[in-house]
């Protein structure tokens, strides 16, 4: 397990998957970004948390946010279906499939969810970046709960 990323550090360069399983693309962070890490698509707390980011996308933009990324340790088919389920008319929020948890592990934000979700998963977190530099990081003490990483809480902190 890597050391947990800290304020002021650089988000490690990683390729990610958004739309197809065989098309890794570099995660390019420009301007202010919100990276939301969730344990799993379609899980109860995650399925309740993410719509707040979709619904408030324009409010985040008004606060200077360039992009919002939802990162789940799932395959691209699952994250794509999840986005279609939560935003059937589309959304500017990007859903990132961290299928082998490489991105999550590079941040030091994985945990063993084997008893519940079959393997390593992401802690529930929100990272605010300016470019690729971490401005703030919030990690829920209990990954099954959404308190400090709710869209309303993050929006109020900007």
PDB file of N, CA and C in Angstrom, residues 40-129:
ATOM      1  N   UNK A  40     -17.683   1.562  -4.906  1.00  0.00           N
ATOM      2  CA  UNK A  40     -18.223   0.748  -5.986  1.00  0.00           C
ATOM      3  C   UNK A  40     -19.474   1.313  -6.613  1.00  0.00           C
ATOM      4  N   UNK A  41     -19.523   1.233  -7.932  1.00  0.00           N
ATOM      5  CA  UNK A  41     -20.715   1.648  -8.667  1.00  0.00           C
ATOM      6  C   UNK A  41     -21.920   0.842  -8.202  1.00  0.00           C
ATOM      7  N   UNK A  42     -23.054   1.470  -8.193  1.00  0.00           N
ATOM      8  CA  UNK A  42     -24.337   0.859  -7.865  1.00  0.00           C
ATOM      9  C   UNK A  42     -24.485   0.438  -6.402  1.00  0.00           C
ATOM     10  N   UNK A  43     -23.452   0.616  -5.578  1.00  0.00           N
ATOM     11  CA  UNK A  43     -23.603   0.299  -4.159  1.00  0.00           C
ATOM     12  C   UNK A  43     -24.429   1.408  -3.514  1.00  0.00           C
ATOM     13  N   UNK A  44     -25.101   1.108  -2.427  1.00  0.00           N
ATOM     14  CA  UNK A  44     -26.072   2.021  -1.833  1.00  0.00           C
ATOM     15  C   UNK A  44     -25.578   3.433  -1.598  1.00  0.00           C
ATOM     16  N   UNK A  45     -24.526   3.596  -0.792  1.00  0.00           N
ATOM     17  CA  UNK A  45     -24.039   4.941  -0.458  1.00  0.00           C
ATOM     18  C   UNK A  45     -23.483   5.648  -1.693  1.00  0.00           C
ATOM     19  N   UNK A  46     -22.810   4.923  -2.558  1.00  0.00           N
ATOM     20  CA  UNK A  46     -22.244   5.525  -3.773  1.00  0.00           C
ATOM     21  C   UNK A  46     -23.346   5.984  -4.719  1.00  0.00           C
ATOM     22  N   UNK A  47     -24.358   5.139  -4.855  1.00  0.00           N
ATOM     23  CA  UNK A  47     -25.470   5.444  -5.749  1.00  0.00           C
ATOM     24  C   UNK A  47     -26.266   6.646  -5.228  1.00  0.00           C
ATOM     25  N   UNK A  48     -26.214   6.887  -3.922  1.00  0.00           N
ATOM     26  CA  UNK A  48     -26.881   8.058  -3.337  1.00  0.00           C
ATOM     27  C   UNK A  48     -25.982   9.294  -3.391  1.00  0.00           C
ATOM     28  N   UNK A  49     -24.675   9.115  -3.319  1.00  0.00           N
ATOM     29  CA  UNK A  49     -23.729  10.233  -3.271  1.00  0.00           C
ATOM     30  C   UNK A  49     -23.547  10.927  -4.620  1.00  0.00           C
ATOM     31  N   UNK A  50     -23.329  10.167  -5.656  1.00  0.00           N
ATOM     32  CA  UNK A  50     -22.907  10.706  -6.951  1.00  0.00           C
ATOM     33  C   UNK A  50     -23.943  11.620  -7.611  1.00  0.00           C
ATOM     34  N   UNK A  51     -25.241  11.380  -7.503  1.00  0.00           N
ATOM     35  CA  UNK A  51     -26.192  12.294  -8.136  1.00  0.00           C
ATOM     36  C   UNK A  51     -26.040  13.760  -7.691  1.00  0.00           C
ATOM     37  N   UNK A  52     -25.561  13.987  -6.484  1.00  0.00           N
ATOM     38  CA  UNK A  52     -25.342  15.360  -6.032  1.00  0.00           C
ATOM     39  C   UNK A  52     -24.310  16.088  -6.870  1.00  0.00           C
ATOM     40  N   UNK A  53     -23.307  15.372  -7.334  1.00  0.00           N
ATOM     41  CA  UNK A  53     -22.283  15.972  -8.190  1.00  0.00           C
ATOM     42  C   UNK A  53     -22.829  16.243  -9.589  1.00  0.00           C
ATOM     43  N   UNK A  54     -23.658  15.346 -10.085  1.00  0.00           N
ATOM     44  CA  UNK A  54     -24.273  15.539 -11.405  1.00  0.00           C
ATOM     45  C   UNK A  54     -25.231  16.732 -11.351  1.00  0.00           C
ATOM     46  N   UNK A  55     -26.096  16.740 -10.358  1.00  0.00           N
ATOM     47  CA  UNK A  55     -27.104  17.799 -10.217  1.00  0.00           C
ATOM     48  C   UNK A  55     -26.466  19.175 -10.006  1.00  0.00           C
ATOM     49  N   UNK A  56     -25.367  19.220  -9.289  1.00  0.00           N
ATOM     50  CA  UNK A  56     -24.724  20.494  -8.946  1.00  0.00           C
ATOM     51  C   UNK A  56     -23.546  20.858  -9.838  1.00  0.00           C
ATOM     52  N   UNK A  57     -23.419  20.208 -10.984  1.00  0.00           N
ATOM     53  CA  UNK A  57     -22.264  20.456 -11.841  1.00  0.00           C
ATOM     54  C   UNK A  57     -22.096  21.943 -12.160  1.00  0.00           C
ATOM     55  N   UNK A  58     -23.169  22.615 -12.531  1.00  0.00           N
ATOM     56  CA  UNK A  58     -23.079  24.043 -12.865  1.00  0.00           C
ATOM     57  C   UNK A  58     -22.721  24.880 -11.647  1.00  0.00           C
ATOM     58  N   UNK A  59     -23.181  24.478 -10.461  1.00  0.00           N
ATOM     59  CA  UNK A  59     -22.804  25.192  -9.234  1.00  0.00           C
ATOM     60  C   UNK A  59     -21.313  25.021  -8.952  1.00  0.00           C
ATOM     61  N   UNK A  60     -20.773  23.834  -9.222  1.00  0.00           N
ATOM     62  CA  UNK A  60     -19.338  23.624  -9.077  1.00  0.00           C
ATOM     63  C   UNK A  60     -18.577  24.487 -10.081  1.00  0.00           C
ATOM     64  N   UNK A  61     -19.063  24.542 -11.315  1.00  0.00           N
ATOM     65  CA  UNK A  61     -18.405  25.379 -12.329  1.00  0.00           C
ATOM     66  C   UNK A  61     -18.413  26.844 -11.895  1.00  0.00           C
ATOM     67  N   UNK A  62     -19.507  27.309 -11.300  1.00  0.00           N
ATOM     68  CA  UNK A  62     -19.597  28.692 -10.830  1.00  0.00           C
ATOM     69  C   UNK A  62     -18.559  28.985  -9.745  1.00  0.00           C
ATOM     70  N   UNK A  63     -18.115  27.927  -9.065  1.00  0.00           N
ATOM     71  CA  UNK A  63     -17.074  28.076  -8.032  1.00  0.00           C
ATOM     72  C   UNK A  63     -15.675  27.852  -8.615  1.00  0.00           C
ATOM     73  N   UNK A  64     -15.584  27.789  -9.940  1.00  0.00           N
ATOM     74  CA  UNK A  64     -14.280  27.676 -10.593  1.00  0.00           C
ATOM     75  C   UNK A  64     -13.813  26.272 -10.911  1.00  0.00           C
ATOM     76  N   UNK A  65     -14.668  25.281 -10.716  1.00  0.00           N
ATOM     77  CA  UNK A  65     -14.276  23.889 -10.989  1.00  0.00           C
ATOM     78  C   UNK A  65     -14.338  23.632 -12.495  1.00  0.00           C
ATOM     79  N   UNK A  66     -13.251  23.104 -13.022  1.00  0.00           N
ATOM     80  CA  UNK A  66     -13.149  22.781 -14.439  1.00  0.00           C
ATOM     81  C   UNK A  66     -13.792  21.439 -14.743  1.00  0.00           C
ATOM     82  N   UNK A  67     -13.498  20.424 -13.926  1.00  0.00           N
ATOM     83  CA  UNK A  67     -13.940  19.060 -14.208  1.00  0.00           C
ATOM     84  C   UNK A  67     -14.220  18.307 -12.918  1.00  0.00           C
ATOM     85  N   UNK A  68     -15.178  17.395 -12.971  1.00  0.00           N
ATOM     86  CA  UNK A  68     -15.469  16.478 -11.864  1.00  0.00           C
ATOM     87  C   UNK A  68     -15.280  15.063 -12.393  1.00  0.00           C
ATOM     88  N   UNK A  69     -14.511  14.275 -11.638  1.00  0.00           N
ATOM     89  CA  UNK A  69     -14.239  12.877 -11.983  1.00  0.00           C
ATOM     90  C   UNK A  69     -14.755  11.983 -10.873  1.00  0.00           C
ATOM     91  N   UNK A  70     -15.560  11.000 -11.228  1.00  0.00           N
ATOM     92  CA  UNK A  70     -16.001   9.968 -10.295  1.00  0.00           C
ATOM     93  C   UNK A  70     -15.147   8.739 -10.594  1.00  0.00           C
ATOM     94  N   UNK A  71     -14.400   8.267  -9.597  1.00  0.00           N
ATOM     95  CA  UNK A  71     -13.487   7.143  -9.799  1.00  0.00           C
ATOM     96  C   UNK A  71     -13.980   5.956  -8.975  1.00  0.00           C
ATOM     97  N   UNK A  72     -14.207   4.837  -9.649  1.00  0.00           N
ATOM     98  CA  UNK A  72     -14.653   3.621  -8.975  1.00  0.00           C
ATOM     99  C   UNK A  72     -13.769   2.453  -9.396  1.00  0.00           C
ATOM    100  N   UNK A  73     -13.476   1.570  -8.457  1.00  0.00           N
ATOM    101  CA  UNK A  73     -12.724   0.349  -8.775  1.00  0.00           C
ATOM    102  C   UNK A  73     -13.738  -0.656  -9.331  1.00  0.00           C
ATOM    103  N   UNK A  74     -14.041  -0.437 -10.590  1.00  0.00           N
ATOM    104  CA  UNK A  74     -14.949  -1.280 -11.363  1.00  0.00           C
ATOM    105  C   UNK A  74     -14.449  -1.270 -12.799  1.00  0.00           C
ATOM    106  N   UNK A  75     -14.984  -2.188 -13.616  1.00  0.00           N
ATOM    107  CA  UNK A  75     -14.605  -2.165 -15.026  1.00  0.00           C
ATOM    108  C   UNK A  75     -15.401  -1.090 -15.758  1.00  0.00           C
ATOM    109  N   UNK A  76     -14.949  -0.755 -16.956  1.00  0.00           N
ATOM    110  CA  UNK A  76     -15.535   0.338 -17.720  1.00  0.00           C
ATOM    111  C   UNK A  76     -16.994   0.054 -18.109  1.00  0.00           C
ATOM    112  N   UNK A  77     -17.358  -1.202 -18.273  1.00  0.00           N
ATOM    113  CA  UNK A  77     -18.743  -1.517 -18.610  1.00  0.00           C
ATOM    114  C   UNK A  77     -19.668  -1.128 -17.456  1.00  0.00           C
ATOM    115  N   UNK A  78     -19.211  -1.376 -16.244  1.00  0.00           N
ATOM    116  CA  UNK A  78     -19.997  -1.044 -15.050  1.00  0.00           C
ATOM    117  C   UNK A  78     -20.082   0.468 -14.867  1.00  0.00           C
ATOM    118  N   UNK A  79     -18.955   1.170 -14.960  1.00  0.00           N
ATOM    119  CA  UNK A  79     -19.001   2.621 -14.737  1.00  0.00           C
ATOM    120  C   UNK A  79     -19.796   3.327 -15.829  1.00  0.00           C
ATOM    121  N   UNK A  80     -19.697   2.844 -17.044  1.00  0.00           N
ATOM    122  CA  UNK A  80     -20.471   3.425 -18.145  1.00  0.00           C
ATOM    123  C   UNK A  80     -21.973   3.198 -17.924  1.00  0.00           C
ATOM    124  N   UNK A  81     -22.352   1.994 -17.537  1.00  0.00           N
ATOM    125  CA  UNK A  81     -23.765   1.699 -17.249  1.00  0.00           C
ATOM    126  C   UNK A  81     -24.262   2.514 -16.062  1.00  0.00           C
ATOM    127  N   UNK A  82     -23.390   2.714 -15.078  1.00  0.00           N
ATOM    128  CA  UNK A  82     -23.762   3.498 -13.903  1.00  0.00           C
ATOM    129  C   UNK A  82     -24.035   4.948 -14.295  1.00  0.00           C
ATOM    130  N   UNK A  83     -23.171   5.512 -15.125  1.00  0.00           N
ATOM    131  CA  UNK A  83     -23.384   6.890 -15.582  1.00  0.00           C
ATOM    132  C   UNK A  83     -24.691   6.983 -16.360  1.00  0.00           C
ATOM    133  N   UNK A  84     -24.941   6.025 -17.244  1.00  0.00           N
ATOM    134  CA  UNK A  84     -26.180   6.035 -18.030  1.00  0.00           C
ATOM    135  C   UNK A  84     -27.400   5.913 -17.127  1.00  0.00           C
ATOM    136  N   UNK A  85     -27.277   5.156 -16.037  1.00  0.00           N
ATOM    137  CA  UNK A  85     -28.367   4.990 -15.088  1.00  0.00           C
ATOM    138  C   UNK A  85     -28.625   6.279 -14.316  1.00  0.00           C
ATOM    139  N   UNK A  86     -27.536   6.936 -13.866  1.00  0.00           N
ATOM    140  CA  UNK A  86     -27.683   8.142 -13.055  1.00  0.00           C
ATOM    141  C   UNK A  86     -27.957   9.393 -13.883  1.00  0.00           C
ATOM    142  N   UNK A  87     -27.496   9.411 -15.114  1.00  0.00           N
ATOM    143  CA  UNK A  87     -27.650  10.593 -15.974  1.00  0.00           C
ATOM    144  C   UNK A  87     -28.080  10.155 -17.370  1.00  0.00           C
ATOM    145  N   UNK A  88     -29.332   9.679 -17.510  1.00  0.00           N
ATOM    146  CA  UNK A  88     -29.769   9.148 -18.808  1.00  0.00           C
ATOM    147  C   UNK A  88     -29.710  10.169 -19.946  1.00  0.00           C
ATOM    148  N   UNK A  89     -29.739  11.458 -19.603  1.00  0.00           N
ATOM    149  CA  UNK A  89     -29.649  12.499 -20.643  1.00  0.00           C
ATOM    150  C   UNK A  89     -28.220  12.989 -20.820  1.00  0.00           C
ATOM    151  N   UNK A  90     -27.274  12.320 -20.158  1.00  0.00           N
ATOM    152  CA  UNK A  90     -25.868  12.695 -20.260  1.00  0.00           C
ATOM    153  C   UNK A  90     -25.452  13.621 -19.127  1.00  0.00           C
ATOM    154  N   UNK A  91     -24.154  13.759 -18.963  1.00  0.00           N
ATOM    155  CA  UNK A  91     -23.592  14.617 -17.927  1.00  0.00           C
ATOM    156  C   UNK A  91     -22.147  14.930 -18.281  1.00  0.00           C
ATOM    157  N   UNK A  92     -21.699  16.117 -17.896  1.00  0.00           N
ATOM    158  CA  UNK A  92     -20.299  16.492 -18.099  1.00  0.00           C
ATOM    159  C   UNK A  92     -19.392  15.851 -17.046  1.00  0.00           C
ATOM    160  N   UNK A  93     -19.977  15.246 -16.019  1.00  0.00           N
ATOM    161  CA  UNK A  93     -19.192  14.544 -15.005  1.00  0.00           C
ATOM    162  C   UNK A  93     -18.590  13.296 -15.652  1.00  0.00           C
ATOM    163  N   UNK A  94     -17.290  13.100 -15.456  1.00  0.00           N
ATOM    164  CA  UNK A  94     -16.608  11.934 -16.019  1.00  0.00           C
ATOM    165  C   UNK A  94     -16.633  10.781 -15.024  1.00  0.00           C
ATOM    166  N   UNK A  95     -16.968   9.599 -15.501  1.00  0.00           N
ATOM    167  CA  UNK A  95     -16.956   8.383 -14.691  1.00  0.00           C
ATOM    168  C   UNK A  95     -15.753   7.558 -15.123  1.00  0.00           C
ATOM    169  N   UNK A  96     -14.816   7.368 -14.212  1.00  0.00           N
ATOM    170  CA  UNK A  96     -13.548   6.716 -14.506  1.00  0.00           C
ATOM    171  C   UNK A  96     -13.539   5.300 -13.927  1.00  0.00           C
ATOM    172  N   UNK A  97     -13.212   4.341 -14.783  1.00  0.00           N
ATOM    173  CA  UNK A  97     -13.083   2.947 -14.362  1.00  0.00           C
ATOM    174  C   UNK A  97     -11.635   2.690 -13.958  1.00  0.00           C
ATOM    175  N   UNK A  98     -11.424   2.456 -12.689  1.00  0.00           N
ATOM    176  CA  UNK A  98     -10.099   2.105 -12.161  1.00  0.00           C
ATOM    177  C   UNK A  98     -10.090   0.593 -11.979  1.00  0.00           C
ATOM    178  N   UNK A  99     -10.156  -0.125 -13.094  1.00  0.00           N
ATOM    179  CA  UNK A  99     -10.454  -1.559 -13.078  1.00  0.00           C
ATOM    180  C   UNK A  99      -9.484  -2.417 -12.281  1.00  0.00           C
ATOM    181  N   UNK A 100      -8.231  -2.050 -12.205  1.00  0.00           N
ATOM    182  CA  UNK A 100      -7.297  -2.849 -11.400  1.00  0.00           C
ATOM    183  C   UNK A 100      -6.810  -2.079 -10.175  1.00  0.00           C
ATOM    184  N   UNK A 101      -7.485  -0.978  -9.854  1.00  0.00           N
ATOM    185  CA  UNK A 101      -7.203  -0.136  -8.676  1.00  0.00           C
ATOM    186  C   UNK A 101      -5.841   0.547  -8.734  1.00  0.00           C
ATOM    187  N   UNK A 102      -5.235   0.650  -9.909  1.00  0.00           N
ATOM    188  CA  UNK A 102      -3.909   1.270 -10.026  1.00  0.00           C
ATOM    189  C   UNK A 102      -3.938   2.736  -9.607  1.00  0.00           C
ATOM    190  N   UNK A 103      -4.932   3.481 -10.058  1.00  0.00           N
ATOM    191  CA  UNK A 103      -5.027   4.899  -9.697  1.00  0.00           C
ATOM    192  C   UNK A 103      -5.253   5.041  -8.196  1.00  0.00           C
ATOM    193  N   UNK A 104      -6.188   4.286  -7.683  1.00  0.00           N
ATOM    194  CA  UNK A 104      -6.516   4.326  -6.256  1.00  0.00           C
ATOM    195  C   UNK A 104      -5.295   3.973  -5.410  1.00  0.00           C
ATOM    196  N   UNK A 105      -4.591   2.926  -5.797  1.00  0.00           N
ATOM    197  CA  UNK A 105      -3.392   2.519  -5.050  1.00  0.00           C
ATOM    198  C   UNK A 105      -2.296   3.581  -5.130  1.00  0.00           C
ATOM    199  N   UNK A 106      -2.176   4.258  -6.278  1.00  0.00           N
ATOM    200  CA  UNK A 106      -1.140   5.285  -6.417  1.00  0.00           C
ATOM    201  C   UNK A 106      -1.396   6.465  -5.480  1.00  0.00           C
ATOM    202  N   UNK A 107      -2.646   6.629  -5.064  1.00  0.00           N
ATOM    203  CA  UNK A 107      -3.016   7.684  -4.115  1.00  0.00           C
ATOM    204  C   UNK A 107      -2.940   7.207  -2.668  1.00  0.00           C
ATOM    205  N   UNK A 108      -2.755   5.900  -2.482  1.00  0.00           N
ATOM    206  CA  UNK A 108      -2.744   5.339  -1.127  1.00  0.00           C
ATOM    207  C   UNK A 108      -4.126   5.342  -0.495  1.00  0.00           C
ATOM    208  N   UNK A 109      -5.156   5.195  -1.325  1.00  0.00           N
ATOM    209  CA  UNK A 109      -6.537   5.305  -0.841  1.00  0.00           C
ATOM    210  C   UNK A 109      -7.354   4.036  -1.048  1.00  0.00           C
ATOM    211  N   UNK A 110      -6.671   2.886  -1.098  1.00  0.00           N
ATOM    212  CA  UNK A 110      -7.400   1.631  -1.239  1.00  0.00           C
ATOM    213  C   UNK A 110      -7.615   0.979   0.125  1.00  0.00           C
ATOM    214  N   UNK A 111      -8.590   0.093   0.169  1.00  0.00           N
ATOM    215  CA  UNK A 111      -8.790  -0.734   1.359  1.00  0.00           C
ATOM    216  C   UNK A 111      -9.265  -2.102   0.918  1.00  0.00           C
ATOM    217  N   UNK A 112      -9.113  -3.082   1.786  1.00  0.00           N
ATOM    218  CA  UNK A 112      -9.524  -4.442   1.461  1.00  0.00           C
ATOM    219  C   UNK A 112     -11.010  -4.593   1.729  1.00  0.00           C
ATOM    220  N   UNK A 113     -11.776  -4.627   0.671  1.00  0.00           N
ATOM    221  CA  UNK A 113     -13.231  -4.774   0.781  1.00  0.00           C
ATOM    222  C   UNK A 113     -13.661  -6.190   0.410  1.00  0.00           C
ATOM    223  N   UNK A 114     -12.736  -7.140   0.512  1.00  0.00           N
ATOM    224  CA  UNK A 114     -13.032  -8.522   0.112  1.00  0.00           C
ATOM    225  C   UNK A 114     -14.310  -9.088   0.717  1.00  0.00           C
ATOM    226  N   UNK A 115     -14.566  -8.883   2.016  1.00  0.00           N
ATOM    227  CA  UNK A 115     -15.787  -9.473   2.579  1.00  0.00           C
ATOM    228  C   UNK A 115     -17.085  -8.919   1.975  1.00  0.00           C
ATOM    229  N   UNK A 116     -17.026  -7.708   1.431  1.00  0.00           N
ATOM    230  CA  UNK A 116     -18.258  -7.063   0.947  1.00  0.00           C
ATOM    231  C   UNK A 116     -18.302  -6.934  -0.569  1.00  0.00           C
ATOM    232  N   UNK A 117     -17.154  -6.581  -1.172  1.00  0.00           N
ATOM    233  CA  UNK A 117     -17.143  -6.266  -2.602  1.00  0.00           C
ATOM    234  C   UNK A 117     -16.146  -7.106  -3.393  1.00  0.00           C
ATOM    235  N   UNK A 118     -15.570  -8.137  -2.764  1.00  0.00           N
ATOM    236  CA  UNK A 118     -14.764  -9.111  -3.472  1.00  0.00           C
ATOM    237  C   UNK A 118     -13.294  -8.804  -3.674  1.00  0.00           C
ATOM    238  N   UNK A 119     -12.815  -7.669  -3.211  1.00  0.00           N
ATOM    239  CA  UNK A 119     -11.397  -7.357  -3.399  1.00  0.00           C
ATOM    240  C   UNK A 119     -11.090  -5.936  -2.982  1.00  0.00           C
ATOM    241  N   UNK A 120      -9.926  -5.431  -3.400  1.00  0.00           N
ATOM    242  CA  UNK A 120      -9.556  -4.066  -3.011  1.00  0.00           C
ATOM    243  C   UNK A 120     -10.478  -3.043  -3.666  1.00  0.00           C
ATOM    244  N   UNK A 121     -10.807  -2.040  -2.918  1.00  0.00           N
ATOM    245  CA  UNK A 121     -11.661  -0.954  -3.410  1.00  0.00           C
ATOM    246  C   UNK A 121     -11.121   0.374  -2.924  1.00  0.00           C
ATOM    247  N   UNK A 122     -11.743   1.424  -3.393  1.00  0.00           N
ATOM    248  CA  UNK A 122     -11.351   2.773  -3.012  1.00  0.00           C
ATOM    249  C   UNK A 122     -12.040   3.179  -1.722  1.00  0.00           C
ATOM    250  N   UNK A 123     -11.292   3.862  -0.872  1.00  0.00           N
ATOM    251  CA  UNK A 123     -11.940   4.552   0.233  1.00  0.00           C
ATOM    252  C   UNK A 123     -12.847   5.617  -0.374  1.00  0.00           C
ATOM    253  N   UNK A 124     -13.779   6.129   0.401  1.00  0.00           N
ATOM    254  CA  UNK A 124     -14.642   7.207  -0.077  1.00  0.00           C
ATOM    255  C   UNK A 124     -13.904   8.521   0.210  1.00  0.00           C
ATOM    256  N   UNK A 125     -13.543   9.230  -0.846  1.00  0.00           N
ATOM    257  CA  UNK A 125     -12.755  10.447  -0.692  1.00  0.00           C
ATOM    258  C   UNK A 125     -13.145  11.499  -1.718  1.00  0.00           C
ATOM    259  N   UNK A 126     -12.718  12.724  -1.443  1.00  0.00           N
ATOM    260  CA  UNK A 126     -12.784  13.818  -2.415  1.00  0.00           C
ATOM    261  C   UNK A 126     -11.450  14.543  -2.371  1.00  0.00           C
ATOM    262  N   UNK A 127     -10.858  14.705  -3.536  1.00  0.00           N
ATOM    263  CA  UNK A 127      -9.635  15.488  -3.680  1.00  0.00           C
ATOM    264  C   UNK A 127      -9.965  16.690  -4.559  1.00  0.00           C
ATOM    265  N   UNK A 128      -9.591  17.868  -4.097  1.00  0.00           N
ATOM    266  CA  UNK A 128      -9.697  19.080  -4.904  1.00  0.00           C
ATOM    267  C   UNK A 128      -8.283  19.383  -5.386  1.00  0.00           C
ATOM    268  N   UNK A 129      -8.136  19.565  -6.692  1.00  0.00           N
ATOM    269  CA  UNK A 129      -6.821  19.858  -7.242  1.00  0.00           C
ATOM    270  C   UNK A 129      -6.825  21.208  -7.953  1.00  0.00           C
TER     271      UNK A 129
END
